[in-house]
Short mmCIF file of C-alpha atoms in Angstrom, two decimals:
data_model
loop_
_atom_site.label_atom_id
_atom_site.label_comp_id
_atom_site.label_asym_id
_atom_site.label_seq_id
_atom_site.Cartn_x
_atom_site.Cartn_y
_atom_site.Cartn_z
CA MET T 131 5.51 33.65 11.22
CA ARG T 132 7.91 31.37 9.46
CA ARG T 133 10.25 33.00 7.01
CA ALA T 134 9.59 32.71 3.45
CA SER T 135 12.16 30.57 1.30
CA VAL T 136 13.21 31.71 -2.05
CA LEU T 137 13.83 29.35 -4.98
CA VAL T 138 17.24 29.67 -6.46
CA GLY T 139 17.33 32.03 -9.32
CA GLY T 140 13.64 32.51 -9.55
CA LEU T 141 11.87 29.28 -10.55
CA ALA T 142 8.37 30.81 -9.74
CA CYS T 143 9.15 33.69 -12.39
CA ALA T 144 10.35 31.03 -14.82
CA ALA T 145 7.67 28.85 -14.34
CA ALA T 146 5.34 31.39 -15.73
CA PHE T 147 7.11 31.49 -18.92
CA ALA T 148 7.33 27.74 -19.09
CA ALA T 149 3.73 27.10 -18.58
CA HIS T 150 3.19 25.75 -22.18
CA ALA T 151 6.58 24.34 -22.78
CA ALA T 152 7.11 20.87 -24.08
CA PRO T 153 7.56 18.36 -21.21
CA SER T 154 11.29 17.70 -21.95
CA GLU T 155 12.22 21.19 -22.42
CA ALA T 156 12.34 24.55 -20.53
CA ALA T 157 12.98 26.43 -23.72
CA CYS T 158 10.10 28.88 -23.37
CA ILE T 159 11.53 30.25 -20.05
CA ALA T 160 13.29 33.61 -20.48
CA THR T 161 16.71 32.29 -20.44
CA PHE T 162 19.88 32.10 -22.45
CA ASN T 163 23.41 30.48 -22.16
CA TRP T 164 26.75 32.46 -21.90
CA ARG T 165 29.94 30.57 -21.79
CA THR T 166 29.18 27.67 -19.53
CA TYR T 167 26.64 29.56 -17.53
CA THR T 168 22.71 29.64 -17.65
CA TYR T 169 20.94 32.87 -17.09
CA THR T 170 17.26 33.42 -16.33
CA GLY T 171 15.48 36.76 -16.96
CA MET T 172 14.42 38.48 -13.66
CA GLN T 173 13.16 41.99 -14.21
CA ASN T 174 13.02 44.78 -16.53
CA ASN T 175 14.18 48.45 -15.54
CA VAL T 176 15.56 47.39 -12.22
CA PRO T 177 16.10 50.49 -10.03
CA GLY T 178 19.67 51.43 -9.65
CA VAL T 179 20.91 49.12 -12.51
CA LYS T 180 22.79 50.80 -15.27
CA ILE T 181 23.45 48.78 -18.59
CA GLY T 182 26.96 49.16 -19.71
CA ALA T 183 28.61 48.40 -23.00
CA GLU T 184 27.68 45.32 -25.24
CA LEU T 185 30.13 42.44 -24.89
CA PRO T 186 31.81 41.00 -27.79
CA GLU T 187 30.77 37.46 -27.06
CA ARG T 188 27.14 36.91 -27.61
CA ALA T 189 24.97 34.58 -25.72
CA LYS T 190 23.00 31.62 -27.04
CA LEU T 191 19.07 31.93 -27.04
CA PRO T 192 17.14 28.64 -27.11
CA SER T 193 14.21 28.40 -29.49
CA CYS T 194 10.88 28.07 -28.00
CA ASN T 195 9.62 24.66 -28.86
CA ASP T 196 6.14 24.40 -27.35
CA THR T 197 4.43 22.68 -30.15
CA ILE T 198 4.19 18.85 -30.09
CA VAL T 199 2.96 17.17 -33.29
CA ASN T 200 1.97 13.47 -32.95
CA GLY T 201 4.32 13.14 -30.09
CA TYR T 202 7.32 14.65 -31.73
CA VAL T 203 9.17 17.62 -29.93
CA PRO T 204 11.33 19.52 -32.19
CA PRO T 205 14.86 19.84 -31.06
CA VAL T 206 16.04 23.10 -29.44
CA THR T 207 18.15 25.23 -31.75
CA TYR T 208 20.05 28.32 -30.74
CA SER T 209 20.47 31.81 -32.00
CA ASP T 210 22.98 34.57 -31.23
CA LEU T 211 21.71 37.24 -28.67
CA PRO T 212 23.65 40.42 -28.07
CA VAL T 213 24.18 41.00 -24.33
CA ALA T 214 25.57 43.74 -22.32
CA GLN T 215 27.48 44.29 -19.05
CA ILE T 216 25.73 45.63 -15.96
CA GLU T 217 27.86 48.37 -14.43
CA GLY T 218 29.47 47.08 -11.30
CA VAL T 219 28.40 43.47 -11.78
CA PRO T 220 30.70 40.87 -13.25
CA PRO T 221 29.34 39.48 -16.35
CA SER T 222 29.49 35.84 -14.87
CA ILE T 223 27.03 37.02 -12.19
CA ALA T 224 24.39 38.77 -14.35
CA LEU T 225 23.98 40.26 -17.73
CA ALA T 226 21.58 42.54 -19.62
CA ALA T 227 19.60 41.72 -22.76
CA GLY T 228 17.75 44.11 -24.87
CA THR T 229 17.58 47.62 -23.34
CA SER T 230 16.56 46.94 -19.88
CA GLN T 231 16.06 43.17 -18.80
CA VAL T 232 18.36 41.82 -16.28
CA TYR T 233 19.43 38.16 -16.40
CA VAL T 234 20.91 36.26 -13.50
CA ASN T 235 23.49 33.47 -13.45
CA GLN T 236 21.34 30.49 -11.93
CA GLY T 237 24.39 29.49 -10.15
CA THR T 238 24.34 32.67 -8.02
CA PHE T 239 21.66 33.93 -5.49
CA PRO T 240 20.36 37.38 -5.37
CA ILE T 241 18.63 36.47 -2.01
CA LEU T 242 22.01 36.57 -0.19
CA LYS T 243 23.24 40.06 0.87
CA SER T 244 26.64 39.29 -0.68
CA HIS T 245 25.09 39.29 -4.15
CA PRO T 246 25.65 42.64 -6.16
CA LEU T 247 21.93 42.78 -7.18
CA HIS T 248 20.62 41.90 -3.57
CA GLY T 249 17.69 44.27 -2.76
CA ARG T 250 17.38 45.44 -6.30
CA ILE T 251 15.75 42.19 -7.66
CA ALA T 252 12.50 41.19 -6.07
CA ALA T 253 12.54 38.08 -4.03
CA ILE T 254 10.56 35.22 -5.11
CA ALA T 255 8.45 33.37 -2.42
CA TRP T 256 8.46 29.67 -2.35
CA PRO T 257 5.80 27.66 -0.32
CA ASP T 258 6.77 26.58 2.99
CA ILE T 259 8.72 23.24 2.93
CA THR T 260 8.15 20.85 5.76
CA GLY T 261 9.90 17.73 6.47
CA PRO T 262 13.02 16.27 8.36
CA SER T 263 16.59 17.51 7.79
CA CYS T 264 18.67 15.73 5.30
CA GLN T 265 21.99 15.63 3.50
CA ILE T 266 22.40 15.16 -0.24
CA LYS T 267 25.54 15.23 -2.36
CA GLY T 268 26.28 15.15 -6.08
CA PRO T 269 27.00 17.22 -9.25
CA ALA T 270 25.43 20.55 -9.40
CA LYS T 271 23.01 20.85 -12.23
CA ILE T 272 22.14 24.36 -13.29
CA ASP T 273 19.52 25.05 -15.77
CA ALA T 274 16.73 27.64 -16.50
CA THR T 275 14.86 26.67 -13.34
CA GLY T 276 17.60 26.81 -10.85
CA LEU T 277 19.76 24.41 -9.08
CA SER T 278 19.40 20.89 -8.43
CA VAL T 279 21.42 17.67 -7.35
CA ASN T 280 20.53 14.26 -8.31
CA GLY T 281 17.10 15.54 -9.48
CA VAL T 282 16.25 17.30 -6.23
CA ARG T 283 15.57 20.94 -6.32
CA ILE T 284 17.74 22.94 -4.07
CA VAL T 285 16.22 26.21 -2.47
CA VAL T 286 18.30 28.96 -0.95
CA ASN T 287 17.19 31.48 1.56
CA ALA T 288 18.73 34.45 3.16
CA LYS T 289 20.31 32.39 6.03
CA THR T 290 21.74 29.63 3.75
CA LYS T 291 25.57 29.43 3.95
CA VAL T 292 27.23 28.94 0.67
CA GLU T 293 30.90 28.13 1.05
CA LEU T 294 31.64 28.25 -2.68
CA GLN T 295 32.63 31.91 -3.45
CA ARG T 296 33.55 33.95 -6.47
CA HIS T 297 33.45 37.73 -6.88
CA GLY T 298 32.75 38.13 -3.19
CA THR T 299 29.52 36.13 -3.42
CA ALA T 300 28.05 32.58 -3.59
CA PHE T 301 28.74 30.94 -6.81
CA ILE T 302 28.43 27.41 -7.91
CA PRO T 303 29.73 26.30 -11.29
CA PRO T 304 27.72 23.76 -13.01
CA GLY T 305 29.01 20.13 -12.57
CA THR T 306 30.73 20.98 -9.34
CA VAL T 307 30.27 18.24 -6.77
CA ILE T 308 28.59 19.86 -3.80
CA ARG T 309 27.28 18.76 -0.36
CA VAL T 310 23.88 20.15 0.77
CA GLY T 311 22.61 20.21 4.42
CA GLY T 312 18.96 20.64 4.33
CA SER T 313 17.08 22.08 7.15
CA GLU T 314 13.81 21.09 5.57
CA CYS T 315 13.33 18.42 3.05
CA GLY T 316 10.12 17.50 1.42
CA THR T 317 7.95 17.55 -1.89
CA ARG T 318 6.35 20.50 -3.63
CA PHE T 319 4.66 20.23 -7.04
CA ASP T 320 5.51 16.49 -7.23
CA GLN T 321 9.18 17.36 -7.06
CA LYS T 322 11.64 16.60 -4.28
CA VAL T 323 12.78 19.81 -2.78
CA VAL T 324 15.59 20.65 -0.14
CA GLU T 325 15.78 23.92 1.76
CA ALA T 326 19.53 24.36 2.22
CA ARG T 327 21.09 25.26 5.43
CA ARG T 328 24.75 24.87 4.04
CA ILE T 329 26.11 24.21 0.72
CA ALA T 330 29.75 23.11 0.49
CA ARG T 331 32.17 21.64 -1.93
CA GLY T 332 31.81 17.88 -2.02
#
């Protein structure tokens, strides 16, 4: 049986939140911004995860603008959201909001064994991608639905080698020029998708 791929940061989970979002926005996804990073909500009450102290710097929570009136989409506004550190996890990797929900930086990858939350956050299956191998290079765009390069969605699986590292795990800052070697490159849900074999600095 062919191994399952996992979408970076949990697009399948996020898509459920975004089902009724305005076409130009992903504001209804469970997401927030903290410093320069984008985090997406993954799970509540994750076994083995302990919520630590609230951080002095609050996150920015986007409004959920899912109502379009006469073609007009209201602009996204932001409100402050208290967030807390997760014990043993650097805040640039993951944070907690509320009393129990874990949010993961979309530039990190819990599917990899090096991630501090590996094995504690459920993997999210991505449909099989079939197609030829390919190469893609460009600045990393990291948003509420994951990682993309030049409009192409990048999928990471457990065997993907990510050469950019921070805090002992794969870490891709937004805007970093990267080179992606794809083992399978195709289209899913009308979007170009690359299953990454290797991601390196461009």
